[in-house]
Short mmCIF file of C-alpha atoms in Angstrom, two decimals:
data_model
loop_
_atom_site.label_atom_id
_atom_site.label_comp_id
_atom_site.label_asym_id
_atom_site.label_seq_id
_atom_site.Cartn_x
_atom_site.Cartn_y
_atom_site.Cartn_z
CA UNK V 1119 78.32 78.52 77.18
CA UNK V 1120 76.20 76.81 79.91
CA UNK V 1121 78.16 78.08 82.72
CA UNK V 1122 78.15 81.02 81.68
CA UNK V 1123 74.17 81.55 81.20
CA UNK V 1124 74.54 79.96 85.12
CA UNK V 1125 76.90 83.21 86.16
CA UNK V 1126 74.73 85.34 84.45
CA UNK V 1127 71.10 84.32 85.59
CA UNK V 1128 72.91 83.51 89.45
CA UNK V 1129 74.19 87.33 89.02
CA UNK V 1130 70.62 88.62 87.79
CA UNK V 1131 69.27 87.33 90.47
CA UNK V 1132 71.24 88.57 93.09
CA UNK V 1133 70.84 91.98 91.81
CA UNK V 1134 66.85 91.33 92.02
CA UNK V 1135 67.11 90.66 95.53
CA UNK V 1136 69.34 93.71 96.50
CA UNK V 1137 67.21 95.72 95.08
CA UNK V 1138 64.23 94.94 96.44
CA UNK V 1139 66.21 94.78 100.25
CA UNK V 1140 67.69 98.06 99.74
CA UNK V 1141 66.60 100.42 97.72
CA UNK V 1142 67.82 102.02 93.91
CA UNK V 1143 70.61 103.61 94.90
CA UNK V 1144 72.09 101.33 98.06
CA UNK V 1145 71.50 98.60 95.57
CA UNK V 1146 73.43 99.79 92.77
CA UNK V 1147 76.49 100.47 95.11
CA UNK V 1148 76.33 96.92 96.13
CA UNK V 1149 76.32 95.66 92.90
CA UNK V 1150 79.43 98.04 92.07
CA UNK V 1151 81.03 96.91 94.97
CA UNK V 1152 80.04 92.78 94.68
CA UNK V 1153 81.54 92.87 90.85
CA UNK V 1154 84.36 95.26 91.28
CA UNK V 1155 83.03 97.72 89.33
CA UNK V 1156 84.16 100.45 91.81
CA UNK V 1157 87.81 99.84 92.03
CA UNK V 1158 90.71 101.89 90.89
CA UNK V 1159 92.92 100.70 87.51
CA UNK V 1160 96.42 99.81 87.71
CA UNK V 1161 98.44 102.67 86.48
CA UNK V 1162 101.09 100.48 84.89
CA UNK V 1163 99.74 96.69 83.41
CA UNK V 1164 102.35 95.15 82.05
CA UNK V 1165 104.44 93.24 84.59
CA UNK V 1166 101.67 90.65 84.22
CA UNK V 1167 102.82 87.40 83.12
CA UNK V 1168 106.76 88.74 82.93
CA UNK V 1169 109.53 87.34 84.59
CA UNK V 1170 110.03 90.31 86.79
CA UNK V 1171 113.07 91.39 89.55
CA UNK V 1172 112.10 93.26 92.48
CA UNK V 1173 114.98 95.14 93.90
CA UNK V 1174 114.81 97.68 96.04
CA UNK V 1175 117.52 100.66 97.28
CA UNK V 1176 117.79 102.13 100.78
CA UNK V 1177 119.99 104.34 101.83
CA UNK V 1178 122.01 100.88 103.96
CA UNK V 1179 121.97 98.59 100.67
CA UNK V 1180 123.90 100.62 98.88
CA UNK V 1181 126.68 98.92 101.02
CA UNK V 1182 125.48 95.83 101.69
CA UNK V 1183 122.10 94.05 102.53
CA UNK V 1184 119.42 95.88 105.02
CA UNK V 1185 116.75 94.95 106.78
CA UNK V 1186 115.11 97.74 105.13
CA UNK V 1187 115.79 96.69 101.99
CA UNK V 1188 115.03 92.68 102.59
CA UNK V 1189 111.69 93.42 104.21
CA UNK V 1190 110.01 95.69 101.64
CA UNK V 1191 111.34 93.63 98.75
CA UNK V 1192 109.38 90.51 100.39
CA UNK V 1193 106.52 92.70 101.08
CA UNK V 1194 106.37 93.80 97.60
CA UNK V 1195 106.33 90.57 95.76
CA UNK V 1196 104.07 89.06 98.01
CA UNK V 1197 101.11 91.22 97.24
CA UNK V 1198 102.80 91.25 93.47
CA UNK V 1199 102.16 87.38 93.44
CA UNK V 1200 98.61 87.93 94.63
CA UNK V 1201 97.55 90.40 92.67
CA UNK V 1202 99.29 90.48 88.89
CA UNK V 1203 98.39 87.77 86.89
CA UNK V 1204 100.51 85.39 85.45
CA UNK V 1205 103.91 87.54 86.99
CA UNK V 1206 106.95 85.33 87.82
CA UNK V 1207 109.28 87.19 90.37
CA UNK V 1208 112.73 86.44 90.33
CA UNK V 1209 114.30 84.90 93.12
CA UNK V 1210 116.14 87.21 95.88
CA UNK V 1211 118.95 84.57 95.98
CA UNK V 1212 119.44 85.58 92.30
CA UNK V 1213 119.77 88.78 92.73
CA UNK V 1214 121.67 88.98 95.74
CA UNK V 1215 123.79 86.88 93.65
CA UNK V 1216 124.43 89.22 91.03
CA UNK V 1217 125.15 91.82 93.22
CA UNK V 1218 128.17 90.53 94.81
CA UNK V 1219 129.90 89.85 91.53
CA UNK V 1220 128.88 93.10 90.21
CA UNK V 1221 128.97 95.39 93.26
CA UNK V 1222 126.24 97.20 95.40
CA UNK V 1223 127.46 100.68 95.24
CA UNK V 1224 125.83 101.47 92.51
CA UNK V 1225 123.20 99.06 91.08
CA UNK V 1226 122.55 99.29 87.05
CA UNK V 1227 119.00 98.25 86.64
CA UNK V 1228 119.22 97.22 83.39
CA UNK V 1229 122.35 95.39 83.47
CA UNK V 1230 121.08 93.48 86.52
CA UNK V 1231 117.90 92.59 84.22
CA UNK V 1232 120.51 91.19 81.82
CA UNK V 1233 122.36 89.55 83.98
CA UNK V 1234 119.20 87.47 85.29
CA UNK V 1235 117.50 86.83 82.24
CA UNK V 1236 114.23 89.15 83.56
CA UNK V 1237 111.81 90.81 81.42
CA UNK V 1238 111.26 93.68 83.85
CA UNK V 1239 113.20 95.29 86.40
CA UNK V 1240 110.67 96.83 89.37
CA UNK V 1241 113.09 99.06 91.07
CA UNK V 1242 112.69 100.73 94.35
CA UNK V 1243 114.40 103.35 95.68
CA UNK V 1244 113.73 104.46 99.22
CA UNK V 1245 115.44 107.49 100.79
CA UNK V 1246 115.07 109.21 104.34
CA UNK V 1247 113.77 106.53 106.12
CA UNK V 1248 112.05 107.85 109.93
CA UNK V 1249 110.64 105.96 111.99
CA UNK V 1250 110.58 108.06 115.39
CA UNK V 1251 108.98 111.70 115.87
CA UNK V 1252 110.55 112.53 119.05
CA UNK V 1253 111.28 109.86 121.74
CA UNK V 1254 107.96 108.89 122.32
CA UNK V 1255 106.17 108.05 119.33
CA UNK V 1256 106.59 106.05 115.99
CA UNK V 1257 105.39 108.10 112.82
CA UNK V 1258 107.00 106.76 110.21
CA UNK V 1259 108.36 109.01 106.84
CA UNK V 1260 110.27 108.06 104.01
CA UNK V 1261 110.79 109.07 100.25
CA UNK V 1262 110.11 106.67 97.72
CA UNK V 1263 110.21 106.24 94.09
CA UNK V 1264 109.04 103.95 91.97
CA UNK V 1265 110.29 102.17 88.60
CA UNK V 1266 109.84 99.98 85.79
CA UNK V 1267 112.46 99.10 83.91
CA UNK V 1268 112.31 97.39 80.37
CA UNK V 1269 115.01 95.26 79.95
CA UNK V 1270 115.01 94.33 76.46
CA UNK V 1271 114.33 98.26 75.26
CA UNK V 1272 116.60 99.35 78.23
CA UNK V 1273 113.43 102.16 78.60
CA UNK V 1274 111.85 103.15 81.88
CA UNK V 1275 108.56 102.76 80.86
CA UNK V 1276 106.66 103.82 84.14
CA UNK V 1277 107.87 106.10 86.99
CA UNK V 1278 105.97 107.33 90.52
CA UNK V 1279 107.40 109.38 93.45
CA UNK V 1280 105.72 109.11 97.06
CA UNK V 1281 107.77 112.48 98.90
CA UNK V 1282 107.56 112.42 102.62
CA UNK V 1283 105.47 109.23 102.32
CA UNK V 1284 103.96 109.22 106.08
CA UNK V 1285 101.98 106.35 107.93
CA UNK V 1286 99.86 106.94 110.37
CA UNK V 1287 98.85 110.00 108.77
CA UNK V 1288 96.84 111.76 111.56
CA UNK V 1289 97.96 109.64 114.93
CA UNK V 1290 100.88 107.39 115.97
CA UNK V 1291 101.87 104.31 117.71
CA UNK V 1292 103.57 105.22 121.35
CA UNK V 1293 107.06 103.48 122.38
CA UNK V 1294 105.53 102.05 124.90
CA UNK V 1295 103.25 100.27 123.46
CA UNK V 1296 105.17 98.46 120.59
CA UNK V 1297 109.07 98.26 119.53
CA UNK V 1298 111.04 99.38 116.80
CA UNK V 1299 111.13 96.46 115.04
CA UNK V 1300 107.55 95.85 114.63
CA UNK V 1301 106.85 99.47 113.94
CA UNK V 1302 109.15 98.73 110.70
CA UNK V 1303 107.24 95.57 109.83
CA UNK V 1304 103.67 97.56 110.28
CA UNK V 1305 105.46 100.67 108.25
CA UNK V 1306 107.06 98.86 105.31
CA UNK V 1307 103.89 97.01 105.10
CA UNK V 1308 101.81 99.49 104.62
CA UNK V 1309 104.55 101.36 101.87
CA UNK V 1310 104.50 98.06 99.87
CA UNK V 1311 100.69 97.67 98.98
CA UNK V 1312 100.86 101.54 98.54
CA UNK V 1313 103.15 100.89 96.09
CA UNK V 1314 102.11 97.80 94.43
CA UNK V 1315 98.96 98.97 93.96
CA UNK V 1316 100.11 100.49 91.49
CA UNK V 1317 100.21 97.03 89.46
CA UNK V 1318 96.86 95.91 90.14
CA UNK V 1319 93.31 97.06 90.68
CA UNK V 1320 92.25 98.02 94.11
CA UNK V 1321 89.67 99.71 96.70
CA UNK V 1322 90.34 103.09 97.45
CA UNK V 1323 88.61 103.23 100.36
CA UNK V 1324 91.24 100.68 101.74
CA UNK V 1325 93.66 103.91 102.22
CA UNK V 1326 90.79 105.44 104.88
CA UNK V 1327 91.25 102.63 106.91
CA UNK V 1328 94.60 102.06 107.69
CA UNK V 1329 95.10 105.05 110.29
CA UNK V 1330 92.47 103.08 112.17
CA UNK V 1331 94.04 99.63 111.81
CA UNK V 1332 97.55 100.77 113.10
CA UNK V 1333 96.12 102.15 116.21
CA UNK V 1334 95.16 98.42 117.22
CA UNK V 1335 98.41 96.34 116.09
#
């Protein structure tokens, strides 16, 4: 309990002196901000502590492995691992794996989630992919949706479409001034912590931001 009482009197006090530095109202958005009061809920809670698969589909994987495909899947789990408590993602060897036995035409979630012993299947499917608007510019687009599988039940228990997902929204990176390749890094960077926020808590104000950020990468 003693550590405890510490938080609580160390938090007291900070409020006491934001207060009296800023004002009511600046204050209480501080606070809001300082404890996380202000942040948006996960849509979808339970891949925490599961044994989880991350596999997503692009419009090249159906085939064989993408570049696509491979980036956004790391990309993914990373800020999956930071974010979800307790989640255990399942290696990409061990999917990969499975999908050469079994095929990669046409990949059955739930069987996959069988075949790997997971918990939950998080399955992407990404469609449409641009990454050019014209010859001069990068603007990336792409259609995504979203899914989480339940392996045991065989249910889809949660479900989001981004159509025409586009990043930068309101500007664009010139040809000149980057390449292709690191466009597609920046992109599919920015598409996975869109969609794994939907797995954890997060700023919304983050979103505002990332026009500005791409402008200077």
């Amino acid at each position: 309990m003693r550590p405890r009482f510490t938080q609580l009197i160390g938090c007291v006090l900070l409020a006491l002196v934001i207060f009296a530095q800023l004002g009511c109202t600046s204050a209480l958005t501080s606070i809001m901000y300082a404890v996380g009061a202000d942040l948006e809920p996960a849509e979808y809670k339970d891949l925490a502590r599961t044994k989880t698969a991350v596999v997503v589909i692009t419009d090249g994987s159906q085939y064989s492995d993408d570049i696509t495909s491979r980036t956004l899947t790391r990309k993914v789990s990373e800020y999956l691992e930071i974010e979800v408590d307790g989640i255990k993602l399942i290696a990409e060897e061990e999917i990969d794996s499975w999908k050469d036995i079994n095929g990669w035409e046409q990949v059955d979630f739930i069987a996959l989630g069988k075949g790997i012993k997971a918990d939950k299947v998080l399955g992407i499917e990404l469609t449409g992919l641009k990454l050019r608007e014209g010859q001069t510019l990068y603007r990336g687009r792409a259609n995504v949706t979203t899914t989480v599988y339940d392996v045991k039940s065989g249910r889809k228990e949660f479900r989001r479409s981004l159509d025409d997902f586009t990043f930068p929204v309101h500007t664009g990176k010139y040809a000149s001034e980057t390449t292709e390749a690191k466009f597609r890094r920046d992109f599919l960077d920015v598409l996975s912590r869109r969609v794994a926020r939907y797995f954890h808590r997060y700023d919304p104000r983050d979103s505002v931001a990332l026009d500005a950020v791409i402008v200077n990468l």
